[in-house]
Structures are given as C-alpha cells and as structure tokens.
mmCIF file of C-alpha atoms in Angstrom:
data_model
loop_
_atom_site.group_PDB
_atom_site.id
_atom_site.type_symbol
_atom_site.label_atom_id
_atom_site.label_comp_id
_atom_site.label_asym_id
_atom_site.label_seq_id
_atom_site.Cartn_x
_atom_site.Cartn_y
_atom_site.Cartn_z
ATOM 1 C CA VAL A 1 84.664 122.324 103.550
ATOM 2 C CA PRO A 2 87.159 123.215 100.914
ATOM 3 C CA GLN A 3 90.562 122.579 101.940
ATOM 4 C CA HIS A 4 92.127 124.909 99.437
ATOM 5 C CA ALA A 5 90.247 127.815 97.612
ATOM 6 C CA TRP A 6 91.654 130.204 95.268
ATOM 7 C CA SER A 7 89.946 133.524 94.607
ATOM 8 C CA PRO A 8 91.081 135.388 91.430
ATOM 9 C CA GLY A 9 89.811 138.896 90.684
ATOM 10 C CA THR A 10 91.023 141.739 88.618
ATOM 11 C CA ALA A 11 92.614 144.830 90.202
ATOM 12 C CA GLY A 12 90.304 146.528 92.747
ATOM 13 C CA SER A 13 87.736 143.706 93.219
ATOM 14 C CA GLY A 14 88.587 143.324 96.725
ATOM 15 C CA LYS A 15 90.861 140.356 96.606
ATOM 16 C CA THR A 16 92.775 141.382 99.774
ATOM 17 C CA LEU A 17 89.606 142.369 101.604
ATOM 18 C CA PHE A 18 88.106 139.229 100.830
ATOM 19 C CA GLY A 19 91.224 137.256 102.110
ATOM 20 C CA VAL A 20 91.260 139.507 105.350
ATOM 21 C CA GLN A 21 87.586 139.161 106.068
ATOM 22 C CA TYR A 22 87.911 135.350 105.665
ATOM 23 C CA LEU A 23 90.706 135.509 108.380
ATOM 24 C CA VAL A 24 88.761 138.031 110.747
ATOM 25 C CA ALA A 25 85.521 135.862 110.407
ATOM 26 C CA GLY A 26 87.747 132.744 111.409
ATOM 27 C CA ILE A 27 89.078 134.542 114.543
ATOM 28 C CA GLU A 28 85.947 136.509 115.706
ATOM 29 C CA ARG A 29 83.291 133.943 115.051
ATOM 30 C CA TYR A 30 84.868 130.639 115.195
ATOM 31 C CA GLU A 31 87.906 131.196 117.331
ATOM 32 C CA GLN A 32 90.144 129.896 114.428
ATOM 33 C CA GLY A 33 93.800 131.314 114.345
ATOM 34 C CA GLY A 34 94.965 132.777 111.023
ATOM 35 C CA VAL A 35 98.048 133.532 109.048
ATOM 36 C CA LEU A 36 98.444 136.214 106.414
ATOM 37 C CA VAL A 37 100.999 135.680 103.926
ATOM 38 C CA THR A 38 101.427 139.216 101.900
ATOM 39 C CA PHE A 39 103.288 139.477 98.636
ATOM 40 C CA ASP A 40 101.775 142.537 97.210
ATOM 41 C CA GLU A 41 101.727 144.943 100.018
ATOM 42 C CA ALA A 42 103.416 145.000 103.338
ATOM 43 C CA ALA A 43 101.682 143.643 106.159
ATOM 44 C CA GLN A 44 101.457 146.803 108.198
ATOM 45 C CA GLU A 45 100.196 148.729 105.070
ATOM 46 C CA ILE A 46 97.154 146.196 105.100
ATOM 47 C CA VAL A 47 96.792 146.688 108.772
ATOM 48 C CA ARG A 48 96.198 150.326 108.080
ATOM 49 C CA ASN A 49 94.113 149.747 105.076
ATOM 50 C CA VAL A 50 91.454 147.755 106.649
ATOM 51 C CA ALA A 51 91.453 149.648 110.175
ATOM 52 C CA SER A 52 88.620 151.854 108.830
ATOM 53 C CA LEU A 53 86.527 148.861 108.604
ATOM 54 C CA GLY A 54 86.785 148.291 112.221
ATOM 55 C CA TRP A 55 89.269 145.279 112.077
ATOM 56 C CA ASP A 56 92.056 145.615 114.320
ATOM 57 C CA LEU A 57 94.617 143.219 112.930
ATOM 58 C CA ASP A 58 97.308 144.506 115.457
ATOM 59 C CA ARG A 59 95.394 143.558 118.445
ATOM 60 C CA HIS A 60 94.590 139.951 116.827
ATOM 61 C CA SER A 61 98.147 139.767 116.307
ATOM 62 C CA ARG A 62 99.148 140.670 119.846
ATOM 63 C CA GLU A 63 96.716 138.200 121.340
ATOM 64 C CA ARG A 64 98.266 135.451 119.055
ATOM 65 C CA ARG A 65 95.220 134.809 116.848
ATOM 66 C CA LEU A 66 96.659 136.090 113.795
ATOM 67 C CA ALA A 67 100.290 136.109 112.525
ATOM 68 C CA PHE A 68 101.869 137.938 109.444
ATOM 69 C CA VAL A 69 104.442 136.548 107.033
ATOM 70 C CA ASP A 70 105.522 139.524 104.906
ATOM 71 C CA VAL A 71 106.977 138.646 101.686
ATOM 72 C CA ALA A 72 106.371 141.823 99.957
ATOM 73 C CA ALA A 73 109.445 143.281 97.940
ATOM 74 C CA VAL A 74 111.089 146.026 100.003
ATOM 75 C CA ALA A 75 111.610 149.356 98.004
ATOM 76 C CA GLY A 76 115.429 149.727 97.397
ATOM 77 C CA GLU A 77 116.291 146.083 97.615
ATOM 78 C CA GLU A 78 117.871 144.484 94.604
ATOM 79 C CA VAL A 79 117.005 140.879 93.817
ATOM 80 C CA VAL A 80 119.030 138.668 91.374
ATOM 81 C CA GLU A 81 118.030 135.304 90.415
ATOM 82 C CA ALA A 82 121.172 132.935 90.497
ATOM 83 C CA GLY A 83 120.278 129.269 90.041
ATOM 84 C CA HIS A 84 117.758 126.826 91.082
ATOM 85 C CA PHE A 85 115.599 127.718 94.133
ATOM 86 C CA ASP A 86 112.828 126.219 96.143
ATOM 87 C CA PHE A 87 110.409 127.656 98.460
ATOM 88 C CA HIS A 88 111.458 125.923 101.787
ATOM 89 C CA GLY A 89 112.471 129.327 103.169
ATOM 90 C CA LEU A 90 108.823 130.646 102.777
ATOM 91 C CA LEU A 91 107.443 127.290 104.316
ATOM 92 C CA ALA A 92 109.579 127.658 107.474
ATOM 93 C CA ARG A 93 108.368 131.052 108.068
ATOM 94 C CA VAL A 94 104.967 130.119 107.498
ATOM 95 C CA GLU A 95 105.189 127.134 109.715
ATOM 96 C CA GLN A 96 106.806 129.192 112.347
ATOM 97 C CA ALA A 97 103.530 131.489 112.163
ATOM 98 C CA ILE A 98 101.337 128.404 112.188
ATOM 99 C CA GLU A 99 102.988 127.131 115.399
ATOM 100 C CA ARG A 100 102.501 130.824 117.004
ATOM 101 C CA THR A 101 98.963 130.998 116.453
ATOM 102 C CA SER A 102 97.915 127.575 115.638
ATOM 103 C CA PRO A 103 95.667 128.584 112.823
ATOM 104 C CA LEU A 104 93.244 126.772 110.764
ATOM 105 C CA ARG A 105 93.023 129.530 108.174
ATOM 106 C CA VAL A 106 95.953 130.632 106.054
ATOM 107 C CA VAL A 107 95.762 133.385 103.318
ATOM 108 C CA PHE A 108 98.249 134.006 100.397
ATOM 109 C CA ASP A 109 97.529 137.465 99.003
ATOM 110 C CA SER A 110 98.386 137.267 95.978
ATOM 111 C CA LEU A 111 100.029 134.782 93.882
ATOM 112 C CA THR A 112 100.329 137.328 91.165
ATOM 113 C CA GLY A 113 102.925 138.835 93.253
ATOM 114 C CA ILE A 114 105.323 135.862 93.049
ATOM 115 C CA PHE A 115 105.419 135.237 89.311
ATOM 116 C CA PRO A 116 107.156 138.406 88.044
ATOM 117 C CA GLN A 117 109.929 137.919 90.553
ATOM 118 C CA PHE A 118 111.292 134.774 88.895
ATOM 119 C CA ALA A 119 112.147 134.004 85.227
ATOM 120 C CA ASP A 120 111.802 129.985 85.991
ATOM 121 C CA ARG A 121 107.833 129.874 86.185
ATOM 122 C CA GLN A 122 107.989 126.047 86.199
ATOM 123 C CA ALA A 123 109.972 126.154 89.268
ATOM 124 C CA VAL A 124 107.428 128.533 90.748
ATOM 125 C CA ARG A 125 104.516 126.166 89.882
ATOM 126 C CA ARG A 126 106.406 123.262 91.132
ATOM 127 C CA GLU A 127 107.374 124.994 94.424
ATOM 128 C CA LEU A 128 103.782 126.387 94.992
ATOM 129 C CA HIS A 129 102.346 122.996 94.647
ATOM 130 C CA ARG A 130 104.654 121.596 97.336
ATOM 131 C CA VAL A 131 103.601 124.585 99.709
ATOM 132 C CA THR A 132 99.958 123.816 99.322
ATOM 133 C CA SER A 133 100.455 119.982 100.011
ATOM 134 C CA ARG A 134 102.445 120.712 103.201
ATOM 135 C CA LEU A 135 99.655 123.124 104.227
ATOM 136 C CA ARG A 136 97.261 120.472 103.364
ATOM 137 C CA ASP A 137 99.087 117.796 105.454
ATOM 138 C CA LEU A 138 99.166 120.453 108.589
ATOM 139 C CA GLY A 139 95.477 120.346 108.261
ATOM 140 C CA VAL A 140 94.897 124.213 107.560
ATOM 141 C CA THR A 141 92.686 125.658 105.019
ATOM 142 C CA THR A 142 94.457 127.829 102.582
ATOM 143 C CA LEU A 143 93.079 130.631 100.393
ATOM 144 C CA MET A 144 95.009 132.027 97.918
ATOM 145 C CA THR A 145 94.035 135.264 95.872
ATOM 146 C CA ALA A 146 95.324 136.226 92.378
ATOM 147 C CA GLU A 147 94.616 138.830 89.878
ATOM 148 C CA ARG A 148 93.054 138.387 86.638
ATOM 149 C CA SER A 149 94.065 140.464 83.797
ATOM 150 C CA GLU A 150 90.371 140.798 82.433
ATOM 151 C CA GLU A 151 86.864 140.112 83.999
ATOM 152 C CA TYR A 152 85.721 137.419 81.606
ATOM 153 C CA GLY A 153 88.565 135.293 80.159
ATOM 154 C CA GLN A 154 91.202 133.089 81.452
ATOM 155 C CA VAL A 155 90.960 132.509 85.100
ATOM 156 C CA ALA A 156 94.549 132.793 85.951
ATOM 157 C CA ARG A 157 97.188 135.086 84.463
ATOM 158 C CA TYR A 158 99.745 132.352 84.677
ATOM 159 C CA GLY A 159 97.532 129.336 83.990
ATOM 160 C CA VAL A 160 98.608 127.392 87.144
ATOM 161 C CA GLU A 161 96.871 128.374 89.977
ATOM 162 C CA GLU A 162 93.646 126.225 89.365
ATOM 163 C CA PHE A 163 95.949 123.173 89.441
ATOM 164 C CA VAL A 164 96.952 123.638 92.919
ATOM 165 C CA THR A 165 93.604 124.134 94.443
ATOM 166 C CA ASP A 166 90.259 122.421 95.046
ATOM 167 C CA ASN A 167 88.131 125.277 94.572
ATOM 168 C CA VAL A 168 88.001 128.660 92.865
ATOM 169 C CA ILE A 169 85.914 131.721 93.661
ATOM 170 C CA ILE A 170 86.004 134.418 91.332
ATOM 171 C CA LEU A 171 85.506 138.072 92.285
ATOM 172 C CA ARG A 172 84.205 140.212 89.547
ATOM 173 C CA HIS A 173 83.863 144.009 89.799
ATOM 174 C CA PRO A 174 81.324 144.891 86.851
ATOM 175 C CA LEU A 175 80.752 148.471 86.048
ATOM 176 C CA SER A 176 77.107 149.212 86.773
ATOM 177 C CA ARG A 177 76.881 152.448 84.958
ATOM 178 C CA GLU A 178 79.681 153.186 82.302
ATOM 179 C CA ARG A 179 79.668 156.670 81.265
ATOM 180 C CA VAL B 1 134.817 145.638 114.608
ATOM 181 C CA SER B 2 135.168 144.298 111.199
ATOM 182 C CA ASP B 3 135.253 146.847 108.192
ATOM 183 C CA LYS B 4 133.945 143.928 106.025
ATOM 184 C CA GLY B 5 130.618 143.882 104.285
ATOM 185 C CA GLU B 6 128.044 141.459 105.802
ATOM 186 C CA LEU B 7 126.895 138.501 103.767
ATOM 187 C CA ARG B 8 124.342 136.027 105.036
ATOM 188 C CA LEU B 9 123.484 132.710 103.120
ATOM 189 C CA TYR B 10 120.047 131.228 103.952
ATOM 190 C CA VAL B 11 119.793 127.648 103.154
ATOM 191 C CA THR B 12 117.112 124.900 104.486
ATOM 192 C CA GLY B 13 118.721 121.932 106.109
ATOM 193 C CA SER B 14 120.984 119.656 103.891
ATOM 194 C CA THR B 15 119.196 119.905 100.467
ATOM 195 C CA LEU B 16 121.017 119.614 97.473
ATOM 196 C CA LEU B 17 120.486 123.285 96.581
ATOM 197 C CA SER B 18 121.728 124.261 100.263
ATOM 198 C CA GLU B 19 124.904 122.174 99.647
ATOM 199 C CA ARG B 20 125.571 123.664 96.268
ATOM 200 C CA ALA B 21 125.046 127.232 97.416
ATOM 201 C CA ILE B 22 127.537 126.521 100.515
ATOM 202 C CA GLU B 23 130.075 125.132 98.314
ATOM 203 C CA THR B 24 130.039 128.097 95.866
ATOM 204 C CA ILE B 25 130.066 130.822 98.583
ATOM 205 C CA GLN B 26 132.992 128.919 100.251
ATOM 206 C CA TRP B 27 134.781 128.965 96.783
ATOM 207 C CA CYS B 28 133.961 132.634 96.262
ATOM 208 C CA LEU B 29 135.493 133.573 99.674
ATOM 209 C CA ARG B 30 138.501 131.745 98.867
ATOM 210 C CA GLU B 31 138.761 133.515 95.552
ATOM 211 C CA GLY B 32 138.978 136.788 97.113
ATOM 212 C CA LEU B 33 135.447 137.755 98.297
ATOM 213 C CA GLY B 34 136.815 136.868 101.692
ATOM 214 C CA ASN B 35 138.718 139.805 101.789
ATOM 215 C CA VAL B 36 135.917 142.233 101.653
ATOM 216 C CA TYR B 37 133.149 140.224 103.020
ATOM 217 C CA ALA B 38 132.212 138.028 105.956
ATOM 218 C CA CYS B 39 129.535 135.360 105.457
ATOM 219 C CA GLU B 40 127.452 133.564 108.051
ATOM 220 C CA VAL B 41 125.343 130.521 106.970
ATOM 221 C CA ILE B 42 121.857 130.472 108.282
ATOM 222 C CA ASP B 43 119.357 127.429 108.396
ATOM 223 C CA ALA B 44 116.186 129.000 107.933
ATOM 224 C CA LEU B 45 114.521 125.972 109.443
ATOM 225 C CA GLU B 46 116.278 126.537 112.530
ATOM 226 C CA ARG B 47 116.064 130.279 112.508
ATOM 227 C CA PRO B 48 112.741 131.266 110.927
ATOM 228 C CA ASP B 49 112.880 134.396 113.062
ATOM 229 C CA LEU B 50 115.923 135.546 111.116
ATOM 230 C CA ALA B 51 114.480 134.502 107.809
ATOM 231 C CA ASP B 52 111.375 136.540 108.617
ATOM 232 C CA ARG B 53 113.459 139.655 109.556
ATOM 233 C CA ASP B 54 115.643 139.382 106.207
ATOM 234 C CA GLY B 55 112.384 138.716 104.367
ATOM 235 C CA ILE B 56 113.553 135.418 102.818
ATOM 236 C CA PHE B 57 111.240 133.207 100.832
ATOM 237 C CA ALA B 58 112.905 131.410 98.066
ATOM 238 C CA THR B 59 115.920 129.509 99.273
ATOM 239 C CA PRO B 60 118.800 129.419 99.016
ATOM 240 C CA THR B 61 119.378 133.152 99.167
ATOM 241 C CA LEU B 62 122.470 135.155 99.631
ATOM 242 C CA VAL B 63 121.756 138.474 101.281
ATOM 243 C CA ARG B 64 124.344 141.276 101.126
ATOM 244 C CA ARG B 65 123.250 143.287 104.283
ATOM 245 C CA SER B 66 125.909 145.817 103.961
ATOM 246 C CA PRO B 67 127.239 147.765 102.349
ATOM 247 C CA PRO B 68 123.892 149.172 101.119
ATOM 248 C CA PRO B 69 121.793 148.710 98.860
ATOM 249 C CA VAL B 70 120.669 145.283 100.128
ATOM 250 C CA ARG B 71 120.933 142.891 97.643
ATOM 251 C CA LYS B 72 119.554 139.259 97.363
ATOM 252 C CA LEU B 73 120.893 136.513 95.169
ATOM 253 C CA ILE B 74 118.276 133.798 94.855
ATOM 254 C CA GLY B 75 119.239 130.330 93.954
ATOM 255 C CA ASP B 76 121.923 127.630 94.420
ATOM 256 C CA LEU B 77 124.393 130.312 93.069
ATOM 257 C CA SER B 78 125.425 127.758 90.311
ATOM 258 C CA ASP B 79 126.772 130.750 88.033
ATOM 259 C CA ARG B 80 129.844 131.852 90.192
ATOM 260 C CA THR B 81 130.853 134.727 87.624
ATOM 261 C CA LEU B 82 127.152 136.224 88.225
ATOM 262 C CA VAL B 83 127.718 135.791 91.991
ATOM 263 C CA LEU B 84 131.180 137.627 91.873
ATOM 264 C CA SER B 85 129.939 140.312 89.585
ATOM 265 C CA SER B 86 126.693 141.059 91.487
ATOM 266 C CA LEU B 87 128.572 141.634 94.642
ATOM 267 C CA ARG B 88 130.920 143.990 92.583
ATOM 268 C CA LEU B 89 133.916 142.925 94.272
ATOM 269 C CA ASP B 90 136.352 145.525 92.751
ATOM 270 C CA ALA B 91 133.832 148.405 92.831
ATOM 271 C CA HIS B 92 132.981 147.834 96.190
ATOM 272 C CA LEU B 93 136.646 147.824 97.473
ATOM 273 C CA GLU B 94 137.357 150.992 95.697
ATOM 274 C CA ASP B 95 134.121 152.691 96.846
ATOM 275 C CA THR B 96 134.445 151.968 100.476
ATOM 276 C CA ALA B 97 138.367 152.874 100.447
ATOM 277 C CA GLY B 98 137.339 156.331 98.893
ATOM 278 C CA GLU B 99 134.606 156.967 101.216
ATOM 279 C CA ARG B 100 136.795 156.182 104.130
ATOM 280 C CA ARG B 101 139.569 158.350 103.042
ATOM 281 C CA ALA B 102 136.711 161.012 102.628
ATOM 282 C CA GLU B 103 135.283 160.500 105.968
ATOM 283 C CA ARG B 104 138.702 160.707 107.519
ATOM 284 C CA GLY B 105 139.506 163.782 105.485
#
C-alpha cells in the first residue's frame, strides 16, 4: 500500500471527486476515518457538490468518521506575505482533525492552490515536505491532488510534488470526439 | 468595551519564527500600534480550534480581525515597515474617528 500518493490532473479531470471517493471508500468499505484538507474550494462547497452522487459527507462528519480542514481563501480577505513562514499552523489543524476522527486517510485537494499564495516557493516545498513526513510518522496514508497545465507534458506545474510522494496517479480527461 | 481594533498573532510553540514575530508585534505596539489595536498572542498548537476558525495555515500569521476587511500578514513580520503600513495606522485612526462622528451625528 503506498503511503503517499499524488494525483495530478488538468482542470475538470476529477481530482476532487477522486480524492473524496478515496475517503468515502475508506469510511464505507473499510471503516477507516478520513480527513479532507481543502485549498481550492470551501469544504461546504465540496459537501454540496458531491451530495448528488449519494455521498453524505456531513453525516460522516457528524459521526466523526470524516473531518474537514478548510484552508481555502476567503473572499474579501487580504493576505500579505511578511517574512519567513512555516506550515506548523496547518499541521496543528490537521493533527487535531486526525485525533478527532482517528483517520488512516488524509487527502489534500489541491497542492496547486497553495503555491500562488506565496512568493517563496522554496519555502513552500520545504514545508510541504515536512508536513508529509510528519503524516508518514503518524501512520496515515496521504493523497495529494494537483493540477496539470496540460494533459501530456510536465507532470506538475511547480515541479516539486513528485519529490514529496511515493506514488503518482495521473488523471486524464481526453476529448473523445473533438469538433 | 474597547474601541480598539482586534489583532491576533498565531504562533506555534517557541520556534525562532514565533519568537521573532512576537518581538516585532510588541515593538509595533510600543511604537503606536498599541493605541489603536489590542493584540492577543495565540499558540496554534494549544488552540488548533481557534486556528481553525481563523483559517490559519502558514505560521506565524497576524490576523487583523477588526476593523474590516480581515487582513492576514503571513510570516515572522521581519519587515516592520510593511507591518505598520499594512495595518495602515494613520488611515485607520482617521477613518474610524470619522465614522464614529458620522454615526453619532
């Protein structure tokens, strides 16, 4: 079983669905808890979007089998980068969620949402690396999604994500009948 | 009830970055920021619930919770001038004084 997998896909290829399905399968089939860390969309937006597939994420959350860590940017908030930073705050929230749900599966959706927020990409790489090693120590399996800029090219937009993971799952959304 | 703006500085334990950010915000408060803002220092390791509510992820983060708009300064605040200018000390003083006069009038 891969401990850290990473699934890049272009926009619309189903990265979020893939991540959510991974968590739901863990909960419903294997009685494994899950944590969903959302960078691109607010957690409640994802809950609404997948409800039509019959996935009741709110219920799983109430029953403490699923926890959300919402890191999506909030409209109207202004963010200024003012010096050196780490991701210990994120880790504190993820660890709190892990304690609450005792999960074996953690999904980050998506890494692409993190990078544009910071000028210091080297620091983002270093901190992501630290977050994944900590999660590895905690014995959870981490799945990270990321957006690709094109279907068949460089795997990751920021050329980093392969290094922090053990496995890569690529999602493609080919056009079957182009007009 | 204080009329002051509300700042929260989120740190994580006693890392070098945490200590630098606390030092800077204390300096800024002494340099005049303290007249318009009250600041609370919160350790996200002890209060992840508060960090959750304020949407903290990179640390340290200084959050201006009021007056609106919510503004977040991410990092150890090593650029003090940027901190002071981001919190627009003078403009904020004038604005709120003006608003209060208008409300009362």
